[in-house]
């Protein structure tokens, strides 16, 4: 669901990764997601791709870049959130039309929309978090293939 404003259920099992000031926040975020989720949930690759897209957007489209990544495994879902210090000004939106298939960018939130049950932007005390909730079960490729 696009930009659903209902907050995710937050559990006490939150895994944090600091990204502020990192030379390679994308690599740090991907490694952290894979480490936290490997052997625990089947949707590791989906979650790593979503994390990569959200962190990449924060690197490209915010003033200071991403601050941190949080990952929660909560029942039948995995909640990933990328936090940054910029306010929620309504700019984090799925474009109305798909990106040109030959364009080098413009597909990130489309991928997040496809892989996640829902995603939304949440205002925080120090900026915002872009949150995606993924099903804990089979990865999207397995779901699409019907296996």
PDB file of C-alpha atoms in Angstrom, residues 20-129:
ATOM      1  CA  UNK A  20      25.540   8.508   9.694  1.00  0.00           C
ATOM      2  CA  UNK A  21      28.978   9.576   8.567  1.00  0.00           C
ATOM      3  CA  UNK A  22      29.772   6.233   6.908  1.00  0.00           C
ATOM      4  CA  UNK A  23      31.684   6.358   3.638  1.00  0.00           C
ATOM      5  CA  UNK A  24      29.685   3.365   2.387  1.00  0.00           C
ATOM      6  CA  UNK A  25      26.265   3.406   4.101  1.00  0.00           C
ATOM      7  CA  UNK A  26      24.771   1.141   1.413  1.00  0.00           C
ATOM      8  CA  UNK A  27      27.304  -1.623   2.010  1.00  0.00           C
ATOM      9  CA  UNK A  28      26.921  -1.288   5.791  1.00  0.00           C
ATOM     10  CA  UNK A  29      23.127  -1.474   5.552  1.00  0.00           C
ATOM     11  CA  UNK A  30      23.104  -4.458   3.182  1.00  0.00           C
ATOM     12  CA  UNK A  31      25.639  -6.358   5.309  1.00  0.00           C
ATOM     13  CA  UNK A  32      23.685  -5.625   8.485  1.00  0.00           C
ATOM     14  CA  UNK A  33      20.375  -6.766   6.957  1.00  0.00           C
ATOM     15  CA  UNK A  34      21.904  -9.983   5.625  1.00  0.00           C
ATOM     16  CA  UNK A  35      23.618 -10.712   8.984  1.00  0.00           C
ATOM     17  CA  UNK A  36      20.457 -10.099  11.032  1.00  0.00           C
ATOM     18  CA  UNK A  37      18.106 -12.032   8.753  1.00  0.00           C
ATOM     19  CA  UNK A  38      20.232 -14.895   7.367  1.00  0.00           C
ATOM     20  CA  UNK A  39      19.000 -18.242   8.639  1.00  0.00           C
ATOM     21  CA  UNK A  40      16.073 -16.576  10.392  1.00  0.00           C
ATOM     22  CA  UNK A  41      13.680 -15.638   7.571  1.00  0.00           C
ATOM     23  CA  UNK A  42      13.320 -16.820   3.962  1.00  0.00           C
ATOM     24  CA  UNK A  43      12.873 -13.260   2.626  1.00  0.00           C
ATOM     25  CA  UNK A  44      16.515 -12.223   3.165  1.00  0.00           C
ATOM     26  CA  UNK A  45      17.143 -11.214  -0.457  1.00  0.00           C
ATOM     27  CA  UNK A  46      13.904  -9.210  -0.654  1.00  0.00           C
ATOM     28  CA  UNK A  47      14.757  -7.403   2.584  1.00  0.00           C
ATOM     29  CA  UNK A  48      18.320  -6.649   1.453  1.00  0.00           C
ATOM     30  CA  UNK A  49      16.994  -5.203  -1.821  1.00  0.00           C
ATOM     31  CA  UNK A  50      14.429  -3.047  -0.002  1.00  0.00           C
ATOM     32  CA  UNK A  51      17.069  -1.827   2.465  1.00  0.00           C
ATOM     33  CA  UNK A  52      19.398  -1.012  -0.419  1.00  0.00           C
ATOM     34  CA  UNK A  53      16.701   0.998  -2.223  1.00  0.00           C
ATOM     35  CA  UNK A  54      15.664   2.929   0.894  1.00  0.00           C
ATOM     36  CA  UNK A  55      19.243   3.736   1.921  1.00  0.00           C
ATOM     37  CA  UNK A  56      20.107   4.687  -1.661  1.00  0.00           C
ATOM     38  CA  UNK A  57      17.161   7.091  -1.725  1.00  0.00           C
ATOM     39  CA  UNK A  58      18.294   8.637   1.563  1.00  0.00           C
ATOM     40  CA  UNK A  59      21.828   9.064   0.181  1.00  0.00           C
ATOM     41  CA  UNK A  60      20.571  10.700  -3.031  1.00  0.00           C
ATOM     42  CA  UNK A  61      17.602  12.715  -1.830  1.00  0.00           C
ATOM     43  CA  UNK A  62      18.322  13.977   1.699  1.00  0.00           C
ATOM     44  CA  UNK A  63      20.631  16.686   2.959  1.00  0.00           C
ATOM     45  CA  UNK A  64      22.651  14.608   5.420  1.00  0.00           C
ATOM     46  CA  UNK A  65      22.021  11.076   4.149  1.00  0.00           C
ATOM     47  CA  UNK A  66      20.742   8.184   6.223  1.00  0.00           C
ATOM     48  CA  UNK A  67      21.213   8.255   9.978  1.00  0.00           C
ATOM     49  CA  UNK A  68      20.466   4.634  10.862  1.00  0.00           C
ATOM     50  CA  UNK A  69      18.748   1.432   9.821  1.00  0.00           C
ATOM     51  CA  UNK A  70      16.417  -0.553  12.039  1.00  0.00           C
ATOM     52  CA  UNK A  71      15.235  -4.104  11.426  1.00  0.00           C
ATOM     53  CA  UNK A  72      12.557  -5.865  13.457  1.00  0.00           C
ATOM     54  CA  UNK A  73      11.395  -9.436  13.079  1.00  0.00           C
ATOM     55  CA  UNK A  74       7.852  -9.322  14.392  1.00  0.00           C
ATOM     56  CA  UNK A  75       5.656 -12.412  14.046  1.00  0.00           C
ATOM     57  CA  UNK A  76       4.979 -12.988  10.365  1.00  0.00           C
ATOM     58  CA  UNK A  77       6.655  -9.797   9.186  1.00  0.00           C
ATOM     59  CA  UNK A  78      10.009  -8.074   8.882  1.00  0.00           C
ATOM     60  CA  UNK A  79       9.960  -4.310   9.449  1.00  0.00           C
ATOM     61  CA  UNK A  80      12.830  -2.311   7.992  1.00  0.00           C
ATOM     62  CA  UNK A  81      13.185   1.428   8.476  1.00  0.00           C
ATOM     63  CA  UNK A  82      15.750   3.897   7.212  1.00  0.00           C
ATOM     64  CA  UNK A  83      15.953   7.008   9.362  1.00  0.00           C
ATOM     65  CA  UNK A  84      17.267  10.399   8.234  1.00  0.00           C
ATOM     66  CA  UNK A  85      17.284  13.873   9.798  1.00  0.00           C
ATOM     67  CA  UNK A  86      15.297  15.622   7.033  1.00  0.00           C
ATOM     68  CA  UNK A  87      11.659  16.421   7.854  1.00  0.00           C
ATOM     69  CA  UNK A  88       8.838  14.578   6.087  1.00  0.00           C
ATOM     70  CA  UNK A  89       7.963  17.165   3.465  1.00  0.00           C
ATOM     71  CA  UNK A  90       5.799  14.842   1.401  1.00  0.00           C
ATOM     72  CA  UNK A  91       8.478  14.231  -1.233  1.00  0.00           C
ATOM     73  CA  UNK A  92       8.836  10.491  -0.580  1.00  0.00           C
ATOM     74  CA  UNK A  93       6.209   9.240  -2.995  1.00  0.00           C
ATOM     75  CA  UNK A  94       5.771   6.590  -5.630  1.00  0.00           C
ATOM     76  CA  UNK A  95       5.837   8.324  -9.022  1.00  0.00           C
ATOM     77  CA  UNK A  96       2.481   8.222 -10.822  1.00  0.00           C
ATOM     78  CA  UNK A  97       4.061   6.639 -13.882  1.00  0.00           C
ATOM     79  CA  UNK A  98       6.691   3.936 -14.119  1.00  0.00           C
ATOM     80  CA  UNK A  99      10.208   5.014 -14.980  1.00  0.00           C
ATOM     81  CA  UNK A 100      11.401   4.762 -18.544  1.00  0.00           C
ATOM     82  CA  UNK A 101      12.637   1.160 -18.917  1.00  0.00           C
ATOM     83  CA  UNK A 102      15.958   2.486 -20.222  1.00  0.00           C
ATOM     84  CA  UNK A 103      16.425   5.048 -17.431  1.00  0.00           C
ATOM     85  CA  UNK A 104      19.222   4.458 -14.934  1.00  0.00           C
ATOM     86  CA  UNK A 105      17.058   5.364 -11.948  1.00  0.00           C
ATOM     87  CA  UNK A 106      13.461   5.840 -10.869  1.00  0.00           C
ATOM     88  CA  UNK A 107      12.443   2.299  -9.966  1.00  0.00           C
ATOM     89  CA  UNK A 108      13.403   2.082  -6.283  1.00  0.00           C
ATOM     90  CA  UNK A 109      10.032   2.766  -4.688  1.00  0.00           C
ATOM     91  CA  UNK A 110       8.331   0.614  -7.330  1.00  0.00           C
ATOM     92  CA  UNK A 111      10.501  -2.282  -6.139  1.00  0.00           C
ATOM     93  CA  UNK A 112       9.728  -1.488  -2.507  1.00  0.00           C
ATOM     94  CA  UNK A 113       5.997  -1.336  -3.344  1.00  0.00           C
ATOM     95  CA  UNK A 114       6.209  -4.733  -5.069  1.00  0.00           C
ATOM     96  CA  UNK A 115       8.208  -6.532  -2.375  1.00  0.00           C
ATOM     97  CA  UNK A 116       6.630  -5.043   0.751  1.00  0.00           C
ATOM     98  CA  UNK A 117       3.181  -5.632   2.197  1.00  0.00           C
ATOM     99  CA  UNK A 118       3.084  -1.898   2.731  1.00  0.00           C
ATOM    100  CA  UNK A 119       5.405   1.058   3.139  1.00  0.00           C
ATOM    101  CA  UNK A 120       5.037   4.533   4.565  1.00  0.00           C
ATOM    102  CA  UNK A 121       6.880   7.584   5.883  1.00  0.00           C
ATOM    103  CA  UNK A 122       6.830   8.171   9.629  1.00  0.00           C
ATOM    104  CA  UNK A 123       7.744  11.464  11.296  1.00  0.00           C
ATOM    105  CA  UNK A 124      10.280  10.994  14.088  1.00  0.00           C
ATOM    106  CA  UNK A 125      11.632  13.269  16.807  1.00  0.00           C
ATOM    107  CA  UNK A 126      14.690  14.033  14.670  1.00  0.00           C
ATOM    108  CA  UNK A 127      13.385  13.763  11.108  1.00  0.00           C
ATOM    109  CA  UNK A 128      11.667  10.854   9.403  1.00  0.00           C
ATOM    110  CA  UNK A 129      11.818   7.135   8.782  1.00  0.00           C
TER     111      UNK A 129
END
